[in-house]
PDB file of C-alpha atoms in Angstrom:
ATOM      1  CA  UNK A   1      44.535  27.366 -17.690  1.00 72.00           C
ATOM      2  CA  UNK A   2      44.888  27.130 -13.814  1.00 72.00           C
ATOM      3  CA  UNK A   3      46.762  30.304 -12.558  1.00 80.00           C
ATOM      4  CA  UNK A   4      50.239  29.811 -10.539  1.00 78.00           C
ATOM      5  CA  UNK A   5      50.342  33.187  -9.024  1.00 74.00           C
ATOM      6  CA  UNK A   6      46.801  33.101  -7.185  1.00 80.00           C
ATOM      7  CA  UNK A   7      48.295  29.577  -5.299  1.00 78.00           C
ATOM      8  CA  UNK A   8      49.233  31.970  -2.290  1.00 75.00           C
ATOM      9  CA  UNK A   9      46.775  34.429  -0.859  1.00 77.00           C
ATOM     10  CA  UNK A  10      45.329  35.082  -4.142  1.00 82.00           C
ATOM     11  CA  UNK A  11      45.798  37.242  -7.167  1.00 86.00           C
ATOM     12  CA  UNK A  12      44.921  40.309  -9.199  1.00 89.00           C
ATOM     13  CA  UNK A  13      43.935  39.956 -12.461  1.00 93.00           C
ATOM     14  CA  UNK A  14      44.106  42.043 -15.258  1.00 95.00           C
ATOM     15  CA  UNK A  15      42.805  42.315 -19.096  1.00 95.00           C
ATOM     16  CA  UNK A  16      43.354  44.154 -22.145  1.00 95.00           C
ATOM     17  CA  UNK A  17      42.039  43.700 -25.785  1.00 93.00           C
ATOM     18  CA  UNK A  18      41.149  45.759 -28.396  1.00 91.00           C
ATOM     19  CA  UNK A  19      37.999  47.569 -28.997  1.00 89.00           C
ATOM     20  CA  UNK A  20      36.923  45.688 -32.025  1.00 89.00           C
ATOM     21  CA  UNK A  21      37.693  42.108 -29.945  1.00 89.00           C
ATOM     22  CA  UNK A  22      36.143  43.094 -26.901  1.00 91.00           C
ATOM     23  CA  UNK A  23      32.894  40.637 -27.275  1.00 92.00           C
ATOM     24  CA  UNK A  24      35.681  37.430 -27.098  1.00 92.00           C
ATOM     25  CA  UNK A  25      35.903  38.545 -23.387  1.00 93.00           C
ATOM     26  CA  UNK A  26      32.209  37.889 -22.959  1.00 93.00           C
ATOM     27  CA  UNK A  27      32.955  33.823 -23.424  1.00 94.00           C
ATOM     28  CA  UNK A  28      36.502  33.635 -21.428  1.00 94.00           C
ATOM     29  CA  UNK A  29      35.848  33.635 -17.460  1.00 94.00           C
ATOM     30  CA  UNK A  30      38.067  33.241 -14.592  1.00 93.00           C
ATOM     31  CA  UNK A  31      36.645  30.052 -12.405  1.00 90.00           C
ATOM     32  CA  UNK A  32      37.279  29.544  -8.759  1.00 86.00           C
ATOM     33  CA  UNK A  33      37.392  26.584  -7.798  1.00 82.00           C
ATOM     34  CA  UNK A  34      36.346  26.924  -3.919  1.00 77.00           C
ATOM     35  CA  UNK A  35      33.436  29.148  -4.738  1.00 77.00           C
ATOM     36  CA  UNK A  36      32.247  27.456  -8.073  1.00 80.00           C
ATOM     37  CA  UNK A  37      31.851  31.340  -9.118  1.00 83.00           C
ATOM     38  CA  UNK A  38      32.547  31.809 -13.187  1.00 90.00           C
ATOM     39  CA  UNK A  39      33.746  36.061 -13.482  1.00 93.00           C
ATOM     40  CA  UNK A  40      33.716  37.062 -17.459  1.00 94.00           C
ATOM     41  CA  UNK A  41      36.337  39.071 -18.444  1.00 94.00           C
ATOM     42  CA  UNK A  42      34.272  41.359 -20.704  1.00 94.00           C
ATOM     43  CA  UNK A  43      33.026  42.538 -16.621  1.00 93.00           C
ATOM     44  CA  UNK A  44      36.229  44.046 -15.961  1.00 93.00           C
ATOM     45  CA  UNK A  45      38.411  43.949 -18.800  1.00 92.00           C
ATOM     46  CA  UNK A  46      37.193  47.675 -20.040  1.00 87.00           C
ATOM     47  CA  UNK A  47      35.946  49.138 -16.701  1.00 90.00           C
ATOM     48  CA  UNK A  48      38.456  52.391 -15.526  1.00 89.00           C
ATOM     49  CA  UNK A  49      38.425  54.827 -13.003  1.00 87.00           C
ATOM     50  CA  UNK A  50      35.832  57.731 -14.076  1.00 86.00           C
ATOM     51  CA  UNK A  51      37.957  60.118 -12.530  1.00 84.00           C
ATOM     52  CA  UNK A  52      41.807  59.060 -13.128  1.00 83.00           C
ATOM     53  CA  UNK A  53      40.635  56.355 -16.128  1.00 87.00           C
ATOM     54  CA  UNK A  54      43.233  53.862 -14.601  1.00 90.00           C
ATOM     55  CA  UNK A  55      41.871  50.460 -15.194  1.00 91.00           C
ATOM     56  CA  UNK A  56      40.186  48.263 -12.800  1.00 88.00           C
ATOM     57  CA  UNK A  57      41.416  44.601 -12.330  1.00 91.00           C
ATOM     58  CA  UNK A  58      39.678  41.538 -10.897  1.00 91.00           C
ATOM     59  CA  UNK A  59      40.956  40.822  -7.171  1.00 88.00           C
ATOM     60  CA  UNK A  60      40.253  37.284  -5.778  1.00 86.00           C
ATOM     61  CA  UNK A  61      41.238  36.235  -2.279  1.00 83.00           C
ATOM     62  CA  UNK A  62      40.762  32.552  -3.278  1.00 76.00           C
ATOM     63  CA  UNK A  63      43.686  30.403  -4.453  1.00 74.00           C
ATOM     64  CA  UNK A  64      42.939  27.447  -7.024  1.00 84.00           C
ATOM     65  CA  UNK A  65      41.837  29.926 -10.113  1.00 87.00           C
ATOM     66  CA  UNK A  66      41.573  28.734 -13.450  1.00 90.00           C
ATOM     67  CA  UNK A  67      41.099  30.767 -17.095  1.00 91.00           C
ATOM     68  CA  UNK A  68      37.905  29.081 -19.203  1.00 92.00           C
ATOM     69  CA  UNK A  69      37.886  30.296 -22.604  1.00 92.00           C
ATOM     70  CA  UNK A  70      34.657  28.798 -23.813  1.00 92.00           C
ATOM     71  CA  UNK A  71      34.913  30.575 -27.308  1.00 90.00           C
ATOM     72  CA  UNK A  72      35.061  28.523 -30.594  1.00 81.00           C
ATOM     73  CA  UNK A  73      37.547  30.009 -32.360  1.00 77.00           C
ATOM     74  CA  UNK A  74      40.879  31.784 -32.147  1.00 74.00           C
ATOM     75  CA  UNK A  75      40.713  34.766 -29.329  1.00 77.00           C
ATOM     76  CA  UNK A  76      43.141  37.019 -29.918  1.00 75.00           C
ATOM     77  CA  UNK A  77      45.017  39.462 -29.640  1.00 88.00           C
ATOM     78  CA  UNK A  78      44.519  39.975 -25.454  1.00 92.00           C
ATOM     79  CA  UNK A  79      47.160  40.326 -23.044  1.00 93.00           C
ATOM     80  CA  UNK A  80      46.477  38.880 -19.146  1.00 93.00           C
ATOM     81  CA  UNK A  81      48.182  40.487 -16.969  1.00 93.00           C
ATOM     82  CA  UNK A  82      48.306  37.891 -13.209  1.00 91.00           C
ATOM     83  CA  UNK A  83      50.101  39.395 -10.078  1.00 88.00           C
ATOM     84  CA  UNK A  84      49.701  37.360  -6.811  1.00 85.00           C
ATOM     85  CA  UNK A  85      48.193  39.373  -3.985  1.00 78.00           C
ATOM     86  CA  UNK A  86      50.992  37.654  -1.264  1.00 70.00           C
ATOM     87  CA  UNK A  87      54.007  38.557  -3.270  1.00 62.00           C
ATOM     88  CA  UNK A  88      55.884  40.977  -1.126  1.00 61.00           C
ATOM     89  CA  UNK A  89      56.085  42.819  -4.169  1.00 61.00           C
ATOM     90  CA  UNK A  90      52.418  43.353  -4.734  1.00 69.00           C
ATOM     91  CA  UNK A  91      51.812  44.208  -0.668  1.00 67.00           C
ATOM     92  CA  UNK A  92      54.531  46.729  -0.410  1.00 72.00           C
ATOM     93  CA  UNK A  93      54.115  49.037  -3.415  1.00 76.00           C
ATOM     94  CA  UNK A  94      50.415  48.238  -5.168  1.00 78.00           C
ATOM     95  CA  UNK A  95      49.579  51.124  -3.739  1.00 81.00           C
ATOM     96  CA  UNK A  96      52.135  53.053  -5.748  1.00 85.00           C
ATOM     97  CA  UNK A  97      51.110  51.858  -8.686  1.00 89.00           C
ATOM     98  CA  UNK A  98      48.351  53.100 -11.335  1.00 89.00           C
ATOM     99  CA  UNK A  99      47.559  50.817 -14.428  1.00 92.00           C
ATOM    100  CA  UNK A 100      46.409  52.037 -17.268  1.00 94.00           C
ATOM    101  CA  UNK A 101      45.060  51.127 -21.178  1.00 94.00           C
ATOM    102  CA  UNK A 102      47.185  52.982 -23.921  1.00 93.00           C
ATOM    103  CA  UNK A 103      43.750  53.320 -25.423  1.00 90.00           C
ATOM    104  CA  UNK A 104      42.978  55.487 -22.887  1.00 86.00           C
ATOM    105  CA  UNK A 105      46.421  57.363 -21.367  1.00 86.00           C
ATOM    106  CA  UNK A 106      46.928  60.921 -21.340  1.00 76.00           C
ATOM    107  CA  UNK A 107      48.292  61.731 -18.034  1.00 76.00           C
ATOM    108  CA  UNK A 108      48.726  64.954 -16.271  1.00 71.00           C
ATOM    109  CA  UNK A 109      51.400  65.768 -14.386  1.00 67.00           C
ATOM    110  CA  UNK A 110      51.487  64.335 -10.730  1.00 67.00           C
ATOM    111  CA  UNK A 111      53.935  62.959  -8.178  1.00 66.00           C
ATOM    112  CA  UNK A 112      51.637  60.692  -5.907  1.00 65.00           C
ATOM    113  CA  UNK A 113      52.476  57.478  -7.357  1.00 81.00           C
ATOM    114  CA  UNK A 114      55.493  56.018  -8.139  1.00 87.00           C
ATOM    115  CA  UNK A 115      55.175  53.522 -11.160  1.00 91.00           C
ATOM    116  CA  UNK A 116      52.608  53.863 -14.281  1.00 92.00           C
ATOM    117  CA  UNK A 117      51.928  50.489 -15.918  1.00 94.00           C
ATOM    118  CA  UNK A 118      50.590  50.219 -19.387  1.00 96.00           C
ATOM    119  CA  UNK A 119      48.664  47.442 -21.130  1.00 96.00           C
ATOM    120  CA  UNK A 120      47.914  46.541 -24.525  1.00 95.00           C
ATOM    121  CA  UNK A 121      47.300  43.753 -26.892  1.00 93.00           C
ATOM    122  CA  UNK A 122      48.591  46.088 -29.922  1.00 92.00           C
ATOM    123  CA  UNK A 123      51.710  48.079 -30.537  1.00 91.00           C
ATOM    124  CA  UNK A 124      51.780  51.740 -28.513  1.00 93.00           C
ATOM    125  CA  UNK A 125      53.648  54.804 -28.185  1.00 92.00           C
ATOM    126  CA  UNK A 126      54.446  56.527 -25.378  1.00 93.00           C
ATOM    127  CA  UNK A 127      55.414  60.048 -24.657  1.00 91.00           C
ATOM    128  CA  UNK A 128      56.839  61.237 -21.309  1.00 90.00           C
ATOM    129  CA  UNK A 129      57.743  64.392 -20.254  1.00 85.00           C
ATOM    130  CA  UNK A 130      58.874  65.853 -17.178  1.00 77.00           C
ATOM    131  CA  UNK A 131      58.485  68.730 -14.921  1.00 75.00           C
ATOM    132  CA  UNK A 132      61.004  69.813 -12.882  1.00 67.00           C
ATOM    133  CA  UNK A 133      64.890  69.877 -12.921  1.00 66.00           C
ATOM    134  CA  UNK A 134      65.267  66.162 -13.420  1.00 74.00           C
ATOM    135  CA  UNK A 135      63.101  62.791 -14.268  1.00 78.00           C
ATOM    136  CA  UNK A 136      64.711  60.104 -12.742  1.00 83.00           C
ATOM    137  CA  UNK A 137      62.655  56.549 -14.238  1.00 90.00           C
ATOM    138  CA  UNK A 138      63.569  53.289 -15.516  1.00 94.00           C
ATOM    139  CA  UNK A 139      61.639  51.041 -17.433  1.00 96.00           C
ATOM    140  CA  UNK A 140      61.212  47.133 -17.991  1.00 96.00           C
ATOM    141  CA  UNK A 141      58.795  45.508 -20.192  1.00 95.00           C
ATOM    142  CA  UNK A 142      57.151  44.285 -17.069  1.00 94.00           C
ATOM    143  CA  UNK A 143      54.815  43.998 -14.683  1.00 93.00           C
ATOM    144  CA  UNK A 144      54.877  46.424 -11.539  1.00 92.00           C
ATOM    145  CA  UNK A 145      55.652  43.841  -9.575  1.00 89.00           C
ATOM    146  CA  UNK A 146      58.732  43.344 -11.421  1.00 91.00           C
ATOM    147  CA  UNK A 147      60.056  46.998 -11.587  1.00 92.00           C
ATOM    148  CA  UNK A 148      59.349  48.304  -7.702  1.00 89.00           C
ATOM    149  CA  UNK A 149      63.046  48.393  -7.397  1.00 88.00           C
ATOM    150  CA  UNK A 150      66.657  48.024  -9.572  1.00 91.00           C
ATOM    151  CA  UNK A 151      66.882  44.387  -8.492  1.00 90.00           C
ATOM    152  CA  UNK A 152      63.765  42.386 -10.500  1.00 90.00           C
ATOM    153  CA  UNK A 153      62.579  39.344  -8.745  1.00 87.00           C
ATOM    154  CA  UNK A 154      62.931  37.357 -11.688  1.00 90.00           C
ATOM    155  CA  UNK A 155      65.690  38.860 -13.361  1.00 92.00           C
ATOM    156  CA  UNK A 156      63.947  41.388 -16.228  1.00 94.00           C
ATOM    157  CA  UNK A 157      66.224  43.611 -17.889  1.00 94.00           C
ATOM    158  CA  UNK A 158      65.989  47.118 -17.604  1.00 95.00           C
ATOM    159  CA  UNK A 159      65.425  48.883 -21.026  1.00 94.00           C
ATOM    160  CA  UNK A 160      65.208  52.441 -20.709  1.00 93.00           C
ATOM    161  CA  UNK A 161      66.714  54.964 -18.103  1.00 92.00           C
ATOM    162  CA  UNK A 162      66.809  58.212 -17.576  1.00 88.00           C
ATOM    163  CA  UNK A 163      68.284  61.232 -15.082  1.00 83.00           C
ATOM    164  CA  UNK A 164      67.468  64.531 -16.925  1.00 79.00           C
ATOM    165  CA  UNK A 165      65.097  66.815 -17.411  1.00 77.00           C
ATOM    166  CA  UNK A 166      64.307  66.123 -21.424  1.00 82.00           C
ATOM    167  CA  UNK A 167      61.131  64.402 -22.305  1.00 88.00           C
ATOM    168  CA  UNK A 168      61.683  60.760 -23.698  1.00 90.00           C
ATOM    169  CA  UNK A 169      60.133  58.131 -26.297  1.00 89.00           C
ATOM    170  CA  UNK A 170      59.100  54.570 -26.014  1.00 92.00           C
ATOM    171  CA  UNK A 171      58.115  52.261 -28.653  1.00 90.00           C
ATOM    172  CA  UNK A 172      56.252  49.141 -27.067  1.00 92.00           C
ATOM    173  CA  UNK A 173      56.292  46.196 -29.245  1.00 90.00           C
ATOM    174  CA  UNK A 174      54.787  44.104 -26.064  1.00 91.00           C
ATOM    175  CA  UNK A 175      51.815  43.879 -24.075  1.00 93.00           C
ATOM    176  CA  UNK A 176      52.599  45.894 -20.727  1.00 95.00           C
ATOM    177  CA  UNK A 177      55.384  47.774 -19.696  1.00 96.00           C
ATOM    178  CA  UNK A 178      55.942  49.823 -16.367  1.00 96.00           C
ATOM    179  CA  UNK A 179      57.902  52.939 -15.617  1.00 94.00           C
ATOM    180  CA  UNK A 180      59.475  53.530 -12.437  1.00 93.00           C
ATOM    181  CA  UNK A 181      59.208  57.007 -11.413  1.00 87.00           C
ATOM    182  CA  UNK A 182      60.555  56.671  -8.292  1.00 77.00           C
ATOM    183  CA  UNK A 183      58.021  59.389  -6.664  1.00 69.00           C
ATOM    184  CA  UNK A 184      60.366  62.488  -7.187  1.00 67.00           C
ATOM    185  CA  UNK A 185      58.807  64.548 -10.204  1.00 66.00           C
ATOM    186  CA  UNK A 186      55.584  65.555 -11.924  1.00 78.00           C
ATOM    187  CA  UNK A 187      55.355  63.618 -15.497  1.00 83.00           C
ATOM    188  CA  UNK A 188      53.088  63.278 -17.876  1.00 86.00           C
ATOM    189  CA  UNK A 189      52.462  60.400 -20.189  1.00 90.00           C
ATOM    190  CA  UNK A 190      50.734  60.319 -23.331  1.00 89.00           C
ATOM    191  CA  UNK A 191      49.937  57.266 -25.529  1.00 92.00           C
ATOM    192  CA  UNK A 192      49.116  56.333 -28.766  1.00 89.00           C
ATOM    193  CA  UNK A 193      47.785  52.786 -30.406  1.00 90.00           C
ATOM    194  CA  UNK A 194      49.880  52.915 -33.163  1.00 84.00           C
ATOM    195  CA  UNK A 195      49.981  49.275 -35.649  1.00 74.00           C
ATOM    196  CA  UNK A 196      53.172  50.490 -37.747  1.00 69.00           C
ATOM    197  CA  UNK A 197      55.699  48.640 -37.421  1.00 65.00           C
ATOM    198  CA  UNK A 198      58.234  51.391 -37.011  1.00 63.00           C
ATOM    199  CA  UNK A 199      58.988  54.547 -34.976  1.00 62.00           C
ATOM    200  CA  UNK A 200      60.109  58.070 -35.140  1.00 62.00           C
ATOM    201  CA  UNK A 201      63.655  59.235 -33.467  1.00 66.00           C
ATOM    202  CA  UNK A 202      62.412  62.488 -32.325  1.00 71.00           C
ATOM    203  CA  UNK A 203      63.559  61.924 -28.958  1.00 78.00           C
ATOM    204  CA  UNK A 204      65.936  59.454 -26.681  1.00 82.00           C
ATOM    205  CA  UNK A 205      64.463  56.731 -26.125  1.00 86.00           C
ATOM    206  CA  UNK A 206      63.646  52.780 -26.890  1.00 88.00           C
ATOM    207  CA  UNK A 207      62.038  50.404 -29.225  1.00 86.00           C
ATOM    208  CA  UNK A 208      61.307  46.589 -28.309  1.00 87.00           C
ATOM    209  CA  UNK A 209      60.702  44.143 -30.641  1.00 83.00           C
ATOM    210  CA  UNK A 210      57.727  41.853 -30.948  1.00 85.00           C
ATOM    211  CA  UNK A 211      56.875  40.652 -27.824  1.00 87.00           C
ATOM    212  CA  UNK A 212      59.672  41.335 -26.245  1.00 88.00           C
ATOM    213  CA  UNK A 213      59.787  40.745 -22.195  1.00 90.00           C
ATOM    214  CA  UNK A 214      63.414  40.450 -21.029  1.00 88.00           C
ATOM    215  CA  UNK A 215      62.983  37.968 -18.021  1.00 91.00           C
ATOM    216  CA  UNK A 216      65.491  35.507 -18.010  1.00 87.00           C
ATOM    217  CA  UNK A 217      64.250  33.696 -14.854  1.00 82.00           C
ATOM    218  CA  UNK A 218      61.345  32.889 -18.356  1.00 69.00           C
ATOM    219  CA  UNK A 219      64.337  32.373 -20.408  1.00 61.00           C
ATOM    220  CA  UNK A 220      63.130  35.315 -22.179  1.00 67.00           C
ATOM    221  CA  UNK A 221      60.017  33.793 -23.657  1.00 76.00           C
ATOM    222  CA  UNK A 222      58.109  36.383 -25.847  1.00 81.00           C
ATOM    223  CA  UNK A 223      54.845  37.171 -26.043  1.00 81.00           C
ATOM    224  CA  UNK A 224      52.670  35.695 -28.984  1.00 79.00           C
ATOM    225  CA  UNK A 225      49.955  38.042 -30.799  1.00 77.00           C
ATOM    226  CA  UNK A 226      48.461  37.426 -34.441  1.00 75.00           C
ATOM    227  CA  UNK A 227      49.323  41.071 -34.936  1.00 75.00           C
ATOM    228  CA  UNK A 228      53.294  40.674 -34.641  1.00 72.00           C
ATOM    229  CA  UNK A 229      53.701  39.059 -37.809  1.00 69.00           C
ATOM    230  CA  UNK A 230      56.164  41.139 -39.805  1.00 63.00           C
ATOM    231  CA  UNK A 231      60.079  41.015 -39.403  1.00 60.00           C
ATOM    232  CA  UNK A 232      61.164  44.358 -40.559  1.00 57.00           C
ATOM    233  CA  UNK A 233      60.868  47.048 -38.319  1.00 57.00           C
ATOM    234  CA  UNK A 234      61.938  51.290 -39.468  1.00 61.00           C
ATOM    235  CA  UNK A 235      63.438  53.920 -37.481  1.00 60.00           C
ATOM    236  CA  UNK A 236      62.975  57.291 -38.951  1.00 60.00           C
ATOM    237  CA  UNK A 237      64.934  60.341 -37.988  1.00 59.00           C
ATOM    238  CA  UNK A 238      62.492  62.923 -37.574  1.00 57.00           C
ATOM    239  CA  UNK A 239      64.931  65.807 -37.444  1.00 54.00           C
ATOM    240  CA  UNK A 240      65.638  68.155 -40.897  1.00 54.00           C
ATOM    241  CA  UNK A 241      68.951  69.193 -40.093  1.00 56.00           C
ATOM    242  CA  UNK A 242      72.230  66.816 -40.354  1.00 60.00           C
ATOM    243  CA  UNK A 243      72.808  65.290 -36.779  1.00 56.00           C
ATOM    244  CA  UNK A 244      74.798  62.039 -35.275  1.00 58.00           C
ATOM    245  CA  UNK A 245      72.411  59.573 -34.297  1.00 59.00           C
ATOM    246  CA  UNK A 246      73.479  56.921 -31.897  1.00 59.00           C
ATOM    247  CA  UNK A 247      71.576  53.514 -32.159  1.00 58.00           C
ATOM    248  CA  UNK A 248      72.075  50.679 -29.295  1.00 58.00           C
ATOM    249  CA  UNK A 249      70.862  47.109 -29.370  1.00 58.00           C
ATOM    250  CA  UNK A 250      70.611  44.181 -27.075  1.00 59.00           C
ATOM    251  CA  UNK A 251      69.836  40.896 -29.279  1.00 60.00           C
ATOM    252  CA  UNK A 252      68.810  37.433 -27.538  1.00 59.00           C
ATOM    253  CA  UNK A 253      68.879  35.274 -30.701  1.00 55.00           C
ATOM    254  CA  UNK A 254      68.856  31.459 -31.688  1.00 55.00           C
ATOM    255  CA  UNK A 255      71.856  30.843 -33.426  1.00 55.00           C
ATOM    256  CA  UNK A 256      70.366  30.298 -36.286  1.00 59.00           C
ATOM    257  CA  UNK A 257      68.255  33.797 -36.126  1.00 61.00           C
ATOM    258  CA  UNK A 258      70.409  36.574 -38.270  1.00 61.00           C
ATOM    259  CA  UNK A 259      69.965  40.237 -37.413  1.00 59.00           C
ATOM    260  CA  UNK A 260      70.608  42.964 -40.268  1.00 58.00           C
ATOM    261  CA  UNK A 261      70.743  46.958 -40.118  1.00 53.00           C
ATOM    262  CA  UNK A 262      69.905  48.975 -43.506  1.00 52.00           C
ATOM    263  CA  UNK A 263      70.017  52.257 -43.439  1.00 52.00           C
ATOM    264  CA  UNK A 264      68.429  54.587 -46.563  1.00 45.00           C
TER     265      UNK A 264
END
């Protein structure tokens, strides 16, 4: 699979599987061309920060890079995460960014970077409170390199903002998603692997579907994973007393896709 985004400059690559698939990364290696050189992904696909436990991607300065998966069968679920290193996206603000496993994500607060990215090849939660008067973030289902700003180089929809001080709730149905901090306030995330296909309403917040994305310079292509297989998915209120609960959806649907609400 030759890699478009490494054409200019080079790229930044970066893996995520599960614990119990991790020896399928031993068997898929990025190739480069120029060089000849063959990098496994098993060599940086679990390596992290000792100190922060942000993950560590694979940088390459060369451009014709291809992905050999030399495994016999089926190797999922992984997600790939590709980023070129020219994009004036990735040179302006990769320093603002941290990445992170949801496997491994239980931030404290800080203010020194402005984005958090999260990667997974299963379902997470994610937790974020904030400490001070306000927490202004959006999030996309995205790379960082498509939520630096508002405007998203290739059109990704925004699906979760926020301006106030209360903590908030995500339930990521995809393999990455970034939040935008915007540098302003301490946070703190907290994350949870979590395969039920459902989620508490405990808090504002959002839920994507299966492999949900949101880019329509993609035409909204999804991501595909062995483990999004069912079609039902359960919010529970997770308050005891009577409340009004407000529920929003965006649906991008084939017309001959139907879309139901049940409520018990």
């Amino acid at each position: 699979i030759p890699l478009e985004p490494c054409i200019i400059g080079g790229c930044s690559v970066y893996v995520s599987v599960p614990e119990a698939n991790v020896d399928v990364t031993k068997n898929i290696f990025v190739y480069s061309k120029a060089s000849g050189s063959n990098v496994s992904f098993y060599s940086f696909a679990t390596e992290h920060d000792p100190t922060t436990w942000a993950k560590t991607g694979l940088h390459l300065s060369t451009t014709e890079i291809s992905i050999m998966n030399y495994n016999s069968k089926d190797v999922g679920p992984i997600a790939i995460y590709v980023v070129g290193s020219q994009a004036r996206e990735y040179t302006e603000i990769s320093d603002q960014v941290e990445i992170y496993e949801a496997s491994n994500l239980n931030m404290r607060p800080q203010k020194n970077k402005m984005m958090t990215m999260i990667m997974s090849a299963e379902p997470f939660n994610l937790f974020v409170q904030a400490y001070g008067a306000n927490l202004n973030a959006f999030v996309r289902a995205t790379g960082f390199d498509n939520n630096f700003q508002k405007q998203s180089p290739d059109d990704c929809r925004i699906i979760y903002e926020q301006n106030q001080g209360i903590p908030f709730r995500l339930r990521i149905n995809s393999p990455i998603v970034t939040i935008n901090f915007d540098g302003q306030f301490d946070y703190k995330i907290c994350a949870k692997i979590d395969k039920y296909n459902g989620a508490l309403i405990d808090y504002s917040g959002v839920a994507t579907s299966q492999g949900y994305i949101g880019c329509s310079r993609n035409f909204f292509e999804t991501y595909q994973s062995s483990i999004y297989t069912s079609s039902v998915f359960e919010l529970e209120d997770d308050h005891d007393t009577e409340r009004q609960t407000q529920l929003t959806y965006v649906a991008n649907m084939l017309g001959t896709d139907k879309l139901s609400f049940t409520a018990f």
